[in-house]
Coordinates of C-alpha atoms in Angstrom, one line a residue:
X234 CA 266.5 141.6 18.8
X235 CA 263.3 142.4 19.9
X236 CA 261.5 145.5 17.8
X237 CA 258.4 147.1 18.2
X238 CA 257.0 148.7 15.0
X239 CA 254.3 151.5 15.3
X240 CA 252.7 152.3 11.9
X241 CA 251.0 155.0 10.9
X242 CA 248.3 155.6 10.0
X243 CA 249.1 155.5 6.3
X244 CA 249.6 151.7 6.9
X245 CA 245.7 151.8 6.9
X246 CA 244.7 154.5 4.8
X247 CA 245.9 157.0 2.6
X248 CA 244.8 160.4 2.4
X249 CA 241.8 160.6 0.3
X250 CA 241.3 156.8 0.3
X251 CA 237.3 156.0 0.8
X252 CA 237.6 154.0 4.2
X253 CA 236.3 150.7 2.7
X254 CA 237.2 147.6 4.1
X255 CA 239.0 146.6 0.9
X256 CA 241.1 149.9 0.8
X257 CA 242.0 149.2 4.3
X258 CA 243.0 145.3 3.7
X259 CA 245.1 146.7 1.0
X260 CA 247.2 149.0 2.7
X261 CA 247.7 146.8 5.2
X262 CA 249.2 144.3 3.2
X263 CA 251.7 146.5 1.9
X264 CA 252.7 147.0 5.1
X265 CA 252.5 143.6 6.1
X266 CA 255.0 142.7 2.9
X267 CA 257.5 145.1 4.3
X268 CA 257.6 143.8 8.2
X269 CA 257.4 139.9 6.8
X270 CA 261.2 140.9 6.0
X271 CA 262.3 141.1 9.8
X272 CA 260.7 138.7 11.5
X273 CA 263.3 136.1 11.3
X274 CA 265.4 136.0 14.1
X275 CA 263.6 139.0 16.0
X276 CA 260.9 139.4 18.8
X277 CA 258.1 141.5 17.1
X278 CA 255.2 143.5 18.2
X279 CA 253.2 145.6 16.3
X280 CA 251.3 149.1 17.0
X281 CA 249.0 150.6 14.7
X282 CA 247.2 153.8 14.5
X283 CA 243.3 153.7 14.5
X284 CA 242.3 157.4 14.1
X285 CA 240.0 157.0 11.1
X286 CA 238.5 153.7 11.8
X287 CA 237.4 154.8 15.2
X288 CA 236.1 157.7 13.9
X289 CA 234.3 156.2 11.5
X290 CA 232.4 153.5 14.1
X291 CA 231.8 156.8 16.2
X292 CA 229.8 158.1 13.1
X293 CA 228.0 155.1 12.5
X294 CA 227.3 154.6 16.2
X295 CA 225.5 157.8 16.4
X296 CA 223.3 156.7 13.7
X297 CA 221.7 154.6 15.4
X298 CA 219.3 157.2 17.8
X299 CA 217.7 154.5 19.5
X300 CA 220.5 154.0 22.1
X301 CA 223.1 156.6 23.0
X302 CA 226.7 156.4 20.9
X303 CA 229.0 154.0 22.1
X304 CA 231.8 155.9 24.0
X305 CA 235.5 156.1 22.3
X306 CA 236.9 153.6 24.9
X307 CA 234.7 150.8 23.4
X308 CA 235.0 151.8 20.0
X309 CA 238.6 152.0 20.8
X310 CA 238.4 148.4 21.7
X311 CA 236.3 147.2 18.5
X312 CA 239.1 148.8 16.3
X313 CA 241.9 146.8 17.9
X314 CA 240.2 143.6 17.1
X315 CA 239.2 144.9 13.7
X316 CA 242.8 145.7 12.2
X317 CA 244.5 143.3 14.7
X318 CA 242.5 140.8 12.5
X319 CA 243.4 142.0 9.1
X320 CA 247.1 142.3 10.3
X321 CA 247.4 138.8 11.7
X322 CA 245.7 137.3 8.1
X323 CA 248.0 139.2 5.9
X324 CA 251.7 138.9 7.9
X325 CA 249.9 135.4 7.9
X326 CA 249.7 134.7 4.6
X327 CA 253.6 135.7 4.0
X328 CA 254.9 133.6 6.9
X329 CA 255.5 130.1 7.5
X330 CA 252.1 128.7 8.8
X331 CA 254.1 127.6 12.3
X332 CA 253.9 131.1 13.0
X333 CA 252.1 132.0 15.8
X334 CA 250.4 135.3 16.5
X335 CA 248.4 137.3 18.9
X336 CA 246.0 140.7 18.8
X337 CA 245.5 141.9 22.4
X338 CA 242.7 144.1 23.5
X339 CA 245.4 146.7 25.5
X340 CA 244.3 148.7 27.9
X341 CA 246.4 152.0 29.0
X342 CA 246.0 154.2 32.1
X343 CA 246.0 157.8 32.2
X344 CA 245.2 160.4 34.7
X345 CA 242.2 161.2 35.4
X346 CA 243.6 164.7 36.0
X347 CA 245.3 165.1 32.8
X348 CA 244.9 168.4 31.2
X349 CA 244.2 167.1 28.0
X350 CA 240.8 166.4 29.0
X351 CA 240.1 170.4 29.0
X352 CA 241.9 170.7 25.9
X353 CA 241.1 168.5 22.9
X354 CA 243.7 168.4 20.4
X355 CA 244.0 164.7 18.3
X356 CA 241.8 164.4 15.3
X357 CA 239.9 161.2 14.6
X358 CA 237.7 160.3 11.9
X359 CA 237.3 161.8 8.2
X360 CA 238.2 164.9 6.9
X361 CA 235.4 167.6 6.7
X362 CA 234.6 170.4 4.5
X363 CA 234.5 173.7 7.0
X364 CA 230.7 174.1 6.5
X365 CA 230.1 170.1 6.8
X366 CA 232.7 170.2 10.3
X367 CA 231.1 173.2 11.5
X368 CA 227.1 171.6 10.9
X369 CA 228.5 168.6 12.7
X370 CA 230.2 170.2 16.1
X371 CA 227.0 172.0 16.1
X372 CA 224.7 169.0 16.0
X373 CA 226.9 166.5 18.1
X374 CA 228.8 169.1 20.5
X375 CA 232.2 168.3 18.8
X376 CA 235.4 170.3 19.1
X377 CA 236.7 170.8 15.6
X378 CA 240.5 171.8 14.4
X379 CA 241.8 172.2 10.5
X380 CA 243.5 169.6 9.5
X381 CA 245.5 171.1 6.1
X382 CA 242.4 172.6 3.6
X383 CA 239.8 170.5 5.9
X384 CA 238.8 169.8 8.9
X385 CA 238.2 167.1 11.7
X386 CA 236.9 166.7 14.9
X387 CA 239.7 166.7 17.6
X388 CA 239.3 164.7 21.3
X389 CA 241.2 164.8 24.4
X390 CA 244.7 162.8 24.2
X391 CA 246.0 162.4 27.6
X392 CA 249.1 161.0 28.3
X393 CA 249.8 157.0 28.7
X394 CA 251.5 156.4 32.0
X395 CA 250.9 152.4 32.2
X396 CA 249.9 149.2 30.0
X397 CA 247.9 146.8 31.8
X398 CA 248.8 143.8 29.5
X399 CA 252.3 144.3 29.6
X400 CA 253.2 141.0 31.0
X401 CA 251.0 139.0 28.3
X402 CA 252.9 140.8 26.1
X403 CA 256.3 139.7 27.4
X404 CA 255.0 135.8 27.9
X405 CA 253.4 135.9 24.4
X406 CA 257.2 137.3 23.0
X407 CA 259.3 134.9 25.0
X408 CA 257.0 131.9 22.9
X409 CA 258.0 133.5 19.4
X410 CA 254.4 135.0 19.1
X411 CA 254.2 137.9 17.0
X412 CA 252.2 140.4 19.1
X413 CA 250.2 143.0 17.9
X414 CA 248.8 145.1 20.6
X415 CA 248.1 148.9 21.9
X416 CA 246.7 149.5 18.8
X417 CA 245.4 153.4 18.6
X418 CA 247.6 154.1 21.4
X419 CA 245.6 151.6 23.3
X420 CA 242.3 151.2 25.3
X421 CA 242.4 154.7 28.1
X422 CA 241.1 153.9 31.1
X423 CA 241.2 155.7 34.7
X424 CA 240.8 154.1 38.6
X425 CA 237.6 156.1 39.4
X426 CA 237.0 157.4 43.3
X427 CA 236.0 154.0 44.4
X428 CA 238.9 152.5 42.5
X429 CA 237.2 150.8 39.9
X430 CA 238.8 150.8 36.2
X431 CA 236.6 152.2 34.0
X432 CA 237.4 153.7 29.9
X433 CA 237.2 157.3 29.2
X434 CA 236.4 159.4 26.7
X435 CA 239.9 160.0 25.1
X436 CA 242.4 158.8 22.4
X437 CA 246.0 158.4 23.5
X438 CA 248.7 159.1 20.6
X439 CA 249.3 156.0 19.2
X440 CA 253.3 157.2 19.0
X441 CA 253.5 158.1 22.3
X442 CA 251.8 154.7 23.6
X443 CA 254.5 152.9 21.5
X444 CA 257.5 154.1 23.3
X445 CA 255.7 153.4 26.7
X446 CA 255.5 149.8 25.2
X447 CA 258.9 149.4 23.8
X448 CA 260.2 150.8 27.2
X449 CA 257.9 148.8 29.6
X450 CA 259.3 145.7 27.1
X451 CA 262.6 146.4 27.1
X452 CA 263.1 146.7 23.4
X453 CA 266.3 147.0 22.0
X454 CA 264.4 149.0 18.8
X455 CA 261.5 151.7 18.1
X456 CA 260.4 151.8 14.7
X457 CA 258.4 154.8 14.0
X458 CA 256.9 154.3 10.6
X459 CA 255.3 156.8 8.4
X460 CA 254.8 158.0 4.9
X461 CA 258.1 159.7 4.7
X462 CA 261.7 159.0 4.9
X463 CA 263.0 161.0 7.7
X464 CA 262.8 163.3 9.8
X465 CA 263.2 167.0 7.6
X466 CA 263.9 170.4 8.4
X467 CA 262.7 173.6 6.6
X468 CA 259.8 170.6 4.9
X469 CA 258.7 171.9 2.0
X470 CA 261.1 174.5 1.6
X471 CA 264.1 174.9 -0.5
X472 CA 266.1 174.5 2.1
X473 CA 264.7 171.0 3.7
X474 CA 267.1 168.6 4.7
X475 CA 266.7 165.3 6.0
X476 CA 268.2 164.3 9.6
X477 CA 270.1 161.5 9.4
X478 CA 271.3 161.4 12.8
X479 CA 270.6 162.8 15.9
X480 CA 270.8 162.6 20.1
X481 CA 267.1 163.8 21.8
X482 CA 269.0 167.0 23.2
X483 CA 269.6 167.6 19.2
X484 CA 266.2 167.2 18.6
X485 CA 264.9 169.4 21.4
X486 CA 266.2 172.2 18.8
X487 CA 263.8 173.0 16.6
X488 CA 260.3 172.4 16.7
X489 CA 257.5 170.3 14.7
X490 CA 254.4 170.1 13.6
X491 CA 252.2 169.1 16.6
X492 CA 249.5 167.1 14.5
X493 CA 252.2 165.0 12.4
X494 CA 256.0 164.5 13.4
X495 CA 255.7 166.2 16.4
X496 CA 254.6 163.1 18.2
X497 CA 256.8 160.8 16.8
X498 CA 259.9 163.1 17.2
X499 CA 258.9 163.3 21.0
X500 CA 258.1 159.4 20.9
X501 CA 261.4 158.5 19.6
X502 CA 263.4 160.7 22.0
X503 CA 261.5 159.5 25.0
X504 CA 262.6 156.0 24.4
X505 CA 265.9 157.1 23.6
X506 CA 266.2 159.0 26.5
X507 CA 264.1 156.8 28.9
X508 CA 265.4 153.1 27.7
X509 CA 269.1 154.0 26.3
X510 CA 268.1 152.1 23.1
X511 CA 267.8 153.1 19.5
X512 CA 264.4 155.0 17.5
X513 CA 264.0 155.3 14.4
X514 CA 261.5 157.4 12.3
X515 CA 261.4 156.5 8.6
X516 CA 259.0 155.2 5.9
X517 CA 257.4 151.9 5.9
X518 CA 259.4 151.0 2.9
X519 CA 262.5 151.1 4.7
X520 CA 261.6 149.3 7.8
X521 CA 264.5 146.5 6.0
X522 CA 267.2 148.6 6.1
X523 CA 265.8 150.4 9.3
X524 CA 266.3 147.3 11.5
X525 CA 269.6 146.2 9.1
X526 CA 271.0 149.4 11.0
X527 CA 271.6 151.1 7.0
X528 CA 271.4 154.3 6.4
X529 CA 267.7 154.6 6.1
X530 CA 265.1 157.4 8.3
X531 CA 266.2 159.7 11.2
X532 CA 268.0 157.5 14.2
X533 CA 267.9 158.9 17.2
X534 CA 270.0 157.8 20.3
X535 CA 271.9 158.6 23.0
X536 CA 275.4 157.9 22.3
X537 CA 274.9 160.1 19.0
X538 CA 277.3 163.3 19.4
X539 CA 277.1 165.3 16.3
X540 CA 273.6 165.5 14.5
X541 CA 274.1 164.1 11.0
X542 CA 272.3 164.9 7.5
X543 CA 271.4 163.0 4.5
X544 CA 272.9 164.1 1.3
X545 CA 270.6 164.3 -1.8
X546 CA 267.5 165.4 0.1

């Protein structure tokens, strides 16, 4: 079966979590612990989230005031080497050593046109107090959004409409390489007026990118994983209830949170719609029982006819 796996950005860093190198390396190997258990017999790539590290480059970039900040493109680029790196070492260290892997700088095209780039809306980078957020967009011209009692700085996310690597990707697979790739939602780059290909200053949903990937891969699984266990209504409320079980016409009923599972939600239902295959959004811990088919996170396909719920939540 071949599976692509999009973590989140808990796989990296928790909330709260000082973005050390060690912290990181940590939570990444939790992670890796938990995909080592589906490797055998499957075709595997890996997405990742990047949202913190590359905000934290783009801080330490402009630090440095004796050359203008590198732009997010590049810093996009850095990041996918960066935890590309720590991935392949860790799923490494749990597999036999024949394994072979690849990290692949992935480069994404959106429209130039997009209308994201006049409306910024994904948060990179640390959380901020209001006063420290507010001293910054002042000082470096950012656009800044709450994010839950703090705040971060928000950039365009336009939407991914093709991966250049694709067909590495593919050879790399049909070898038994474990690919990790399209890491942050990949590298965004536009055809300019003279046709060149040149980055821009964006970050592409990292959710969003990964259903573009399973799709342009034919994948026969999306795994959307996250810090919870399912997809819930009425979170946080008496009433909340996990979805089991669902078709992406069910899902188009009721309406998430745009700067959490509303990406994934719409992730999962574009590949279902788009590719006919299976998604499934669920916590890292149950990415097992995920691909075993159990009764684990919020499946969404197709050929689903009632919307089910898990009992007990």
């Amino acid at each position: 079966m071949r599976i692509v796996i999009a973590l989140g950005g808990n796989a990296l860093l928790r909330r709260g979590e000082a973005m050390t190198a060690e912290a990181q390396r940590g939570n990444v190997r939790a992670a890796c612990e938990q995909i080592a258990r589906v490797v055998e017999g499957n075709e595997l790539v890996i997405a990742h989230g990047n949202g913190p590290q590359v905000g934290l480059l783009a801080l330490q970039s402009a630090a440095y005031t004796d050359v203008s900040p590198y732009p997010l493109d590049v810093l996009g680029a850095q990041t996918e080497g960066m935890i590309g790196y720590v991935i392949e070492q860790e799923l490494g260290n749990l597999l036999p050593f024949e394994q072979p892997f690849a990290t692949l700088l992935t480069q994404v095209e959106v429209d130039a046109e997009d209308p994201a780039f006049q409306s910024p809306t994904k948060p990179i980078g640390p959380v901020y107090s209001r006063e420290e957020a507010e001293r910054l967009a002042s000082e470096k011209g950012w656009s800044i959004r709450p994010d839950g009692d703090k705040f971060r700085r928000v950039v365009p996310s336009p939407e991914p409409k093709h991966i250049f690597e694709i067909r590495p990707v593919k050879w790399l697979l049909e070898q038994g390489t474990i690919v990790i790739c399209a890491g942050g939602g990949g590298i965004p780059t536009v055809h300019d007026e003279s046709g060149r290909l040149v980055g821009v200053e964006a970050v592409i949903d990292k959710d969003l990118c990964s259903a573009l990937l399973a799709q342009q891969l034919d994948a026969d699984l999306l795994v959307i994983a996250t810090d919870v266990d399912a997809v819930y209504l009425d979170w946080g409320q008496p009433t909340q209830r996990a979805i089991a079980t669902a078709s992406p016409d069910m899902m188009d009923e009721f309406e998430f949170a745009a700067g959490s599972m509303g990406p994934k939600v719409e992730a999962a239902c574009r590949f279902a719609r788009h590719a006919g295959k299976t998604a499934v959004i669920g916590s890292l811990e149950d990415i097992g029982a995920i691909v075993a088919g159990e009764d684990a996170g919020t499946r969404i396909s197709t050929s689903i006819r009632e919307i089910g719920y898990r009992q007990g939540n």
